[in-house]
mmCIF file of C-alpha atoms and ligand atoms in Angstrom:
data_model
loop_
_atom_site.group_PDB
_atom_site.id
_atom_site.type_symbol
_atom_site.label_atom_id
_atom_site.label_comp_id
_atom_site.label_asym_id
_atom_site.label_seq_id
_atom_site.Cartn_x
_atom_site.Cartn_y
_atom_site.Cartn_z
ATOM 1 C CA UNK A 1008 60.973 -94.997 227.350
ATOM 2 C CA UNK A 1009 64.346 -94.158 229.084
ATOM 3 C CA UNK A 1010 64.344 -90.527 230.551
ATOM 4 C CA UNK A 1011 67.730 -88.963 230.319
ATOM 5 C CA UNK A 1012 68.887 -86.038 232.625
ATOM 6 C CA UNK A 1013 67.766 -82.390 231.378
ATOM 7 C CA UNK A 1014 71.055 -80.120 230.830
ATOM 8 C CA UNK A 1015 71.096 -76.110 231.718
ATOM 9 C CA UNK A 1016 73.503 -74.757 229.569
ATOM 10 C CA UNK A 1017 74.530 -71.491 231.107
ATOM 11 C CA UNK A 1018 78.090 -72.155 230.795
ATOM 12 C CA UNK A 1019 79.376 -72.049 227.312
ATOM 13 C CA UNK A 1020 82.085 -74.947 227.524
ATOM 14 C CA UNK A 1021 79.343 -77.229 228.745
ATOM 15 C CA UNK A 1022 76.549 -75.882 225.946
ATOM 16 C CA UNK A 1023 79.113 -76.926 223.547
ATOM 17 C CA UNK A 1024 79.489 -80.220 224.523
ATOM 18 C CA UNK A 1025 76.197 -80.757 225.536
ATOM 19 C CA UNK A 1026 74.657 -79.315 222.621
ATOM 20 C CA UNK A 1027 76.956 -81.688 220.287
ATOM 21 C CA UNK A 1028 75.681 -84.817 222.372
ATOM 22 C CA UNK A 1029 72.271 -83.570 221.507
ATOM 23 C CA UNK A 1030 73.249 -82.876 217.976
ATOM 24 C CA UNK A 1031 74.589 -86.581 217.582
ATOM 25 C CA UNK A 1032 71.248 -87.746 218.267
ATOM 26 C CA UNK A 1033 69.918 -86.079 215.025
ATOM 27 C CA UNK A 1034 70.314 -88.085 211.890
ATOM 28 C CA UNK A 1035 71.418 -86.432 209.289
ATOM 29 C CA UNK A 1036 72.118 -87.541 205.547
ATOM 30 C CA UNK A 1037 75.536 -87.100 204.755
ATOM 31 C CA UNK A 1038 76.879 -84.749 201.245
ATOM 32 C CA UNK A 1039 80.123 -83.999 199.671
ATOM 33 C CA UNK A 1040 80.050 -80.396 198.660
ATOM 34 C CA UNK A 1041 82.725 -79.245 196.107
ATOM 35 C CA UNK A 1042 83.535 -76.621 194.184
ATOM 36 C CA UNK A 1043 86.332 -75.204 191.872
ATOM 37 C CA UNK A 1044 87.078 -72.276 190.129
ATOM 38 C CA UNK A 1045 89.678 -69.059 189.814
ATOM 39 C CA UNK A 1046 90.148 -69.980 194.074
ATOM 40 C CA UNK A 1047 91.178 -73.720 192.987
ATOM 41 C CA UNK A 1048 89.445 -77.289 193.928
ATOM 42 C CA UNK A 1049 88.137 -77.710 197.337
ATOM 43 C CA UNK A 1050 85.744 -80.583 198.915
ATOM 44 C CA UNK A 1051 84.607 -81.273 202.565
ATOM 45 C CA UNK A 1052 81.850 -83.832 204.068
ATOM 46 C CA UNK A 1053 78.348 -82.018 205.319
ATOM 47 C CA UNK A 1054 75.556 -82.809 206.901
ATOM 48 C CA UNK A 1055 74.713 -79.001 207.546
ATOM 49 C CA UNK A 1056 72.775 -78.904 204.498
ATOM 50 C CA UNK A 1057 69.171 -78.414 203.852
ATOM 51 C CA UNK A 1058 65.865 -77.262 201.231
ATOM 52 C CA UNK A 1059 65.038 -73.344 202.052
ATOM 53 C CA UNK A 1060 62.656 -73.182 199.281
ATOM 54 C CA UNK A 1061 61.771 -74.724 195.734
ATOM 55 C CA UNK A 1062 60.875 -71.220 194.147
ATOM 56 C CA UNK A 1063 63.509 -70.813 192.950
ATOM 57 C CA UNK A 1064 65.311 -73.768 193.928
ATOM 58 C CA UNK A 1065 67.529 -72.816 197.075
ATOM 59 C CA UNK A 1066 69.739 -75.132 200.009
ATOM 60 C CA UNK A 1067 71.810 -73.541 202.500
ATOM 61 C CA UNK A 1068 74.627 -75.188 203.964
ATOM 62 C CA UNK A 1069 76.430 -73.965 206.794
ATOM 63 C CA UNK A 1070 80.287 -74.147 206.274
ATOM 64 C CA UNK A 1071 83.302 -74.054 209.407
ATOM 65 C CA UNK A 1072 84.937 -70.229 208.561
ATOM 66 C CA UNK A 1073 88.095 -72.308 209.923
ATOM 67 C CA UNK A 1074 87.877 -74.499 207.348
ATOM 68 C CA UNK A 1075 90.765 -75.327 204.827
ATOM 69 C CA UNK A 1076 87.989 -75.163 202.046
ATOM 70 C CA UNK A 1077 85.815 -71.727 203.425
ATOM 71 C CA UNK A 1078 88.501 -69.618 200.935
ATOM 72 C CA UNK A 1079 88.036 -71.919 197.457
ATOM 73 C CA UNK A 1080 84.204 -72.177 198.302
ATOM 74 C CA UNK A 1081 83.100 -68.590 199.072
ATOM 75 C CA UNK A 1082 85.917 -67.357 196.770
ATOM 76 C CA UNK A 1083 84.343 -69.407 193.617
ATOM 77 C CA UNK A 1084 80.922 -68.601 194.755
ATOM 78 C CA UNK A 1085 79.825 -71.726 193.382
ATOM 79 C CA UNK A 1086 79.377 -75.275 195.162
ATOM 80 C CA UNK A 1087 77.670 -78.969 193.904
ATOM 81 C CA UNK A 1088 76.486 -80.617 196.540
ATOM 82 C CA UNK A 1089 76.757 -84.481 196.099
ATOM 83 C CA UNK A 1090 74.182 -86.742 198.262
ATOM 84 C CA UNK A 1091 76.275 -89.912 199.271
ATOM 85 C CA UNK A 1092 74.844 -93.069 199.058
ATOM 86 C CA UNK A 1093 75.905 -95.990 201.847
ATOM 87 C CA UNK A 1094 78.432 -97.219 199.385
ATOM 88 C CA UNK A 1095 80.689 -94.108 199.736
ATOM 89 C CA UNK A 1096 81.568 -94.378 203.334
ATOM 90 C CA UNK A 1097 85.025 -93.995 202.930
ATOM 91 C CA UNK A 1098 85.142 -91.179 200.445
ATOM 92 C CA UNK A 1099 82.750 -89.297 203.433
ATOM 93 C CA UNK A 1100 85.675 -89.996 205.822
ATOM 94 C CA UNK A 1101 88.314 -88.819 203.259
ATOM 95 C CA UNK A 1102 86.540 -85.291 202.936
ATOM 96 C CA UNK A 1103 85.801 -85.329 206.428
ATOM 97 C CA UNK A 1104 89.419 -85.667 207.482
ATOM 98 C CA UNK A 1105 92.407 -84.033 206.739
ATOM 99 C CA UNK A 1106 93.268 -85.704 203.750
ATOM 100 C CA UNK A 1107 95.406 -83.332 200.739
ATOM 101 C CA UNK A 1108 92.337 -82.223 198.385
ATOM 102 C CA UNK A 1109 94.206 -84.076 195.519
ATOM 103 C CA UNK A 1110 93.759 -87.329 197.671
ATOM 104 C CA UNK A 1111 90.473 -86.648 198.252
ATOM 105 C CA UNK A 1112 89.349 -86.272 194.863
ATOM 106 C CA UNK A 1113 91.967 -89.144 193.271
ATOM 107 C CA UNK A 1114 89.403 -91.515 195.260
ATOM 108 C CA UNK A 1115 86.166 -91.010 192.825
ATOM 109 C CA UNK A 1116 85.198 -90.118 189.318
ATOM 110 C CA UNK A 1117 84.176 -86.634 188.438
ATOM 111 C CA UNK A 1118 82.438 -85.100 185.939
ATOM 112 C CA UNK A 1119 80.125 -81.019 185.725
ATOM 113 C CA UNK A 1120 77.729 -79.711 184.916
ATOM 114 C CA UNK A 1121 76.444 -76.074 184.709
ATOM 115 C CA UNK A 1122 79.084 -74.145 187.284
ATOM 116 C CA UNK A 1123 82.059 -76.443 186.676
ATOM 117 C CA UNK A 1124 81.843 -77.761 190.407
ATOM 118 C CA UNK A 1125 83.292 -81.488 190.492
ATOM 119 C CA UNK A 1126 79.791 -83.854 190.407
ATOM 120 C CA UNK A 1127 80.148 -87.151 191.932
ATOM 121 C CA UNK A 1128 79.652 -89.815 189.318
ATOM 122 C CA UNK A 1129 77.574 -92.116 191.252
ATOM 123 C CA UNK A 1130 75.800 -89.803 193.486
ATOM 124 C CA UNK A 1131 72.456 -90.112 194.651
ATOM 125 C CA UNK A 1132 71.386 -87.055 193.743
ATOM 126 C CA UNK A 1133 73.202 -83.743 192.919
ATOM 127 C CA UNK A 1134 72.542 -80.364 193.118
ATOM 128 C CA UNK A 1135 74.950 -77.683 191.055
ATOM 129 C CA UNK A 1136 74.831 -74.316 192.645
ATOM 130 C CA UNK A 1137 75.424 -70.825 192.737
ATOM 131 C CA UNK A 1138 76.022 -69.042 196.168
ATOM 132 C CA UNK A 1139 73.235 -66.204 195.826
ATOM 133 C CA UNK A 1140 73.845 -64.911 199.919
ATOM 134 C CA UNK A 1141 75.427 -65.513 202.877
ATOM 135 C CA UNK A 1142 74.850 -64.794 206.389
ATOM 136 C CA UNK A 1143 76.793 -64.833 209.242
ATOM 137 C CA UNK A 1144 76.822 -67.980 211.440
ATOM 138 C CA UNK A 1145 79.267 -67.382 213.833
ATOM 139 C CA UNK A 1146 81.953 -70.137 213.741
ATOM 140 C CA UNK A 1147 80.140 -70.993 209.987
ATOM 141 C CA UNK A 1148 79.060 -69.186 207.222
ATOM 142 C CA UNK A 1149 75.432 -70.037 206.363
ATOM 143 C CA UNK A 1150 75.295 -69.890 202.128
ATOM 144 C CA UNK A 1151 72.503 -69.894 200.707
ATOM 145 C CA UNK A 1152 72.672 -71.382 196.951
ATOM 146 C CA UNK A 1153 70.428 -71.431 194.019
ATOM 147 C CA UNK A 1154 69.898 -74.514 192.099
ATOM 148 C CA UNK A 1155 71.423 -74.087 188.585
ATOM 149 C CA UNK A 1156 71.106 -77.909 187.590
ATOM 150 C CA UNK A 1157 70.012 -81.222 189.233
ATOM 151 C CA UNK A 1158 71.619 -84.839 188.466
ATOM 152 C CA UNK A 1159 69.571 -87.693 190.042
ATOM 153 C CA UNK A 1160 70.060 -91.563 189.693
ATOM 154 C CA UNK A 1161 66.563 -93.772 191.034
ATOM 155 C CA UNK A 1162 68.624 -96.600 192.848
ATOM 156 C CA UNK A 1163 70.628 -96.521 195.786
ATOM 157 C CA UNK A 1164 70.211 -96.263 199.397
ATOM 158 C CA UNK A 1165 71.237 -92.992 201.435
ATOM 159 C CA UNK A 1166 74.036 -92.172 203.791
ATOM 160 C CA UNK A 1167 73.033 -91.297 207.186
ATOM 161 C CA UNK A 1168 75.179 -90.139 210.148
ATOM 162 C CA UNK A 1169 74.103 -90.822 213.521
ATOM 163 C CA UNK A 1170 75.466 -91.198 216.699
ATOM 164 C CA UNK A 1171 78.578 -90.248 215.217
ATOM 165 C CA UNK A 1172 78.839 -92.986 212.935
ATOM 166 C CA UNK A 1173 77.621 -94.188 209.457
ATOM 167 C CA UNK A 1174 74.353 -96.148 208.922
ATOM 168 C CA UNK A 1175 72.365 -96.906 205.194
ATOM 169 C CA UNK A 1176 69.340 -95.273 205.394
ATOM 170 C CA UNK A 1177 67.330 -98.059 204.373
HETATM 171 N N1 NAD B 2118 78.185 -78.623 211.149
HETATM 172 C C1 NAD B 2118 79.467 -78.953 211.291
HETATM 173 O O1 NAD B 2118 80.335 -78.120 211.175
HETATM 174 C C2 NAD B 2118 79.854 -80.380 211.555
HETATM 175 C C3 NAD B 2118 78.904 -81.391 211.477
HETATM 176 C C4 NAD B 2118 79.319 -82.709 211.740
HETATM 177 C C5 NAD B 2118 80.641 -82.966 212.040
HETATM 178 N N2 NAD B 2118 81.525 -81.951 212.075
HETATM 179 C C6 NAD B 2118 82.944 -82.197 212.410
HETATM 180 O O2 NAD B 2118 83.296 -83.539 212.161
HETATM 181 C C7 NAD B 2118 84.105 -84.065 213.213
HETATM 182 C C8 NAD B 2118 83.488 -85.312 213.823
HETATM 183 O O3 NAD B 2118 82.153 -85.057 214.239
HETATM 184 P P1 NAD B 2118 81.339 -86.076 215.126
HETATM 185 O O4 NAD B 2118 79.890 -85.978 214.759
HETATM 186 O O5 NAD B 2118 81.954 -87.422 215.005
HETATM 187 O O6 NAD B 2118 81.550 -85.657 216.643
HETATM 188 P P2 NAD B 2118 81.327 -84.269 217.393
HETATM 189 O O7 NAD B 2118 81.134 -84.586 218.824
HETATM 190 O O8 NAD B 2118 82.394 -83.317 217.052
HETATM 191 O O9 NAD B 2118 79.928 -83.685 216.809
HETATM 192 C C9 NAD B 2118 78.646 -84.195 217.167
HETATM 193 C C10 NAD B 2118 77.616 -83.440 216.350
HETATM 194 O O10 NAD B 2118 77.632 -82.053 216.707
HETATM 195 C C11 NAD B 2118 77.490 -81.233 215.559
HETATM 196 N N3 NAD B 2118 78.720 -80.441 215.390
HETATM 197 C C12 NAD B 2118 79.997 -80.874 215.523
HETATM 198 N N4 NAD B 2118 80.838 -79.863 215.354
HETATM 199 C C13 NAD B 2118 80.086 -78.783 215.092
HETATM 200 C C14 NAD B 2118 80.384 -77.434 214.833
HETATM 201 N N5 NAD B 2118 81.640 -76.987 214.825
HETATM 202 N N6 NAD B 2118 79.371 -76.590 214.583
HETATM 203 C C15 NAD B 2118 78.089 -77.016 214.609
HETATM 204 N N7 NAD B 2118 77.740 -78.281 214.873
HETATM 205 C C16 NAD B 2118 78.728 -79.146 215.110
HETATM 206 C C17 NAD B 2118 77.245 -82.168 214.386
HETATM 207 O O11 NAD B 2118 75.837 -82.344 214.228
HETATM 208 C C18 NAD B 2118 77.899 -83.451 214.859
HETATM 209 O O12 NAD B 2118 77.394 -84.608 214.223
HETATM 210 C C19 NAD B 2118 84.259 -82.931 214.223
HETATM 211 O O13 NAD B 2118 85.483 -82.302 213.960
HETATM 212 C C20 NAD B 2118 83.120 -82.003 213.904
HETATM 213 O O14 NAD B 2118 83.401 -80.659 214.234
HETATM 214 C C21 NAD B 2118 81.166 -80.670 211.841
HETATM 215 C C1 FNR B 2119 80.009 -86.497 209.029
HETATM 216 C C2 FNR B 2119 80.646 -85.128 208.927
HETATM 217 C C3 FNR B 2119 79.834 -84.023 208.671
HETATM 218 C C4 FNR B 2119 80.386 -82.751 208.573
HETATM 219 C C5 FNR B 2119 81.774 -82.565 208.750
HETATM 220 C C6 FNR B 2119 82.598 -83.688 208.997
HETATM 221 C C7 FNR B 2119 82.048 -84.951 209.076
HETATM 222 C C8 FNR B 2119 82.943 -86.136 209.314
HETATM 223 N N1 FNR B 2119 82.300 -81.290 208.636
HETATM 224 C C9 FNR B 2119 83.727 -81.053 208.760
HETATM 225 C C10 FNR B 2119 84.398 -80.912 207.383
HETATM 226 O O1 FNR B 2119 84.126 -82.022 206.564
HETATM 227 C C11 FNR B 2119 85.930 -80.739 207.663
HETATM 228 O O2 FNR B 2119 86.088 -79.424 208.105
HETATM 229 C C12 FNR B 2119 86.849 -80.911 206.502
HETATM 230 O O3 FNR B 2119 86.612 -81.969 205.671
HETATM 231 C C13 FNR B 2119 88.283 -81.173 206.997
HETATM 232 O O4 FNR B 2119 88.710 -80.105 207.665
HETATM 233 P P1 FNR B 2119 89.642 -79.013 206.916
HETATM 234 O O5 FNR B 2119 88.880 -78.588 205.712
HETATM 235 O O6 FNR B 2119 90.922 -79.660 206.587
HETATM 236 O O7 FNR B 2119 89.730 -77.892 207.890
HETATM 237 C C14 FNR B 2119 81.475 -80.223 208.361
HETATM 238 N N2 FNR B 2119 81.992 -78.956 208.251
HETATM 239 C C15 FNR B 2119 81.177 -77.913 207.946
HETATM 240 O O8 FNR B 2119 81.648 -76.778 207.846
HETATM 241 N N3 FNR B 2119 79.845 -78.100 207.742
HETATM 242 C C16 FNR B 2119 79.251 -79.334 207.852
HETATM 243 O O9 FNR B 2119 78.050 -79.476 207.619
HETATM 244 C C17 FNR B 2119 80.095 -80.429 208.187
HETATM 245 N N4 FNR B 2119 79.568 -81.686 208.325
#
């Protein structure tokens, strides 16, 4: 096994940086998380997203308060959040960029389900939500969101992000 150097990170600059080169050593699979409503359409790439608990259905997923979406999302209070599959690399770097949201969207097919938040047609899996809490993150906003509806296909490989770059999960 290689040993790497271990990093004290008493001064904030370097824990930043250091803790993001530790972070880029997680893989993570990669979502599109959408929503619309009264605060308009809004979607941005996340791998902050995870399973709090399956009574009653709940993910969190931890969103930038600098964000061009955080007003549309926290506004509509409700979010879908699309698992990508390794086919959709380039719709992941649209809504990870800084792409207009009409650009981003114009590059997919949509449809809903329960809360009216776009659904990616070919999605892995997706989960329809309603933002139930949130909790402050610092720079993010951590939302927890209950599970109003699931769409799931059986086929397809996942999207993982690693090393800060894409990679099919299987
Ligand atoms: N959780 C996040 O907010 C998050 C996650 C991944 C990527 N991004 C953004 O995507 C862009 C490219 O990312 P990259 O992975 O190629 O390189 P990077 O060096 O910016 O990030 C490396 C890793 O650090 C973590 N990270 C990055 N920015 C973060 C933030 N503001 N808060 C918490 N964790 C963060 C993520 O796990 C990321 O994969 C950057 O602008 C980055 O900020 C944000
Ligand atoms: C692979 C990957 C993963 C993530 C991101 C990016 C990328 C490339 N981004 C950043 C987010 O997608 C980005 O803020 C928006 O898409 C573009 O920025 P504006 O919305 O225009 O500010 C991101 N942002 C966030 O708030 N939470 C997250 O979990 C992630 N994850």
């Amino acid at each position: 096994m290689a040993v790497e150097k271990a990093v004290a990170v008493a001064d904030p600059d370097i824990a930043r940086a250091e803790f993001r080169n530790a972070m880029a050593r997680m893989a993570a699979a990669v979502n599109i998380v959408t929503t619309d409503g009264p605060a308009g359409l809004a979607g941005f790439a996340a791998t902050a997203v995870c399973s709090v608990t399956d009574n009653p259905p709940t993910l969190l997923v931890c969103l930038n308060r600098g964000a061009s979406v955080h007003p549309a999302v926290t506004q509509n209070g409700v979010l879908c959040v699309n698992v990508l599959s390794e086919a959709h690399q380039d719709l992941s770097r649209l809504f990870g960029g800084k792409t207009p949201v009409a650009e981003r969207f114009a590059a997919a097919a949509w449809s809903a389900l329960a809360t009216g938040a776009p659904v990616l047609e070919d999605a892995l899996v997706s989960f329809d939500c309603r933002i139930v809490r949130q909790a402050d993150g610092g720079t993010h906003d951590i939302l927890l969101c209950e599970v109003d509806a699931i769409r799931r296909r059986d086929n397809g490989q996942g999207l993982v992000y690693f090393d800060r770059a894409y990679h099919p999960a299987g």
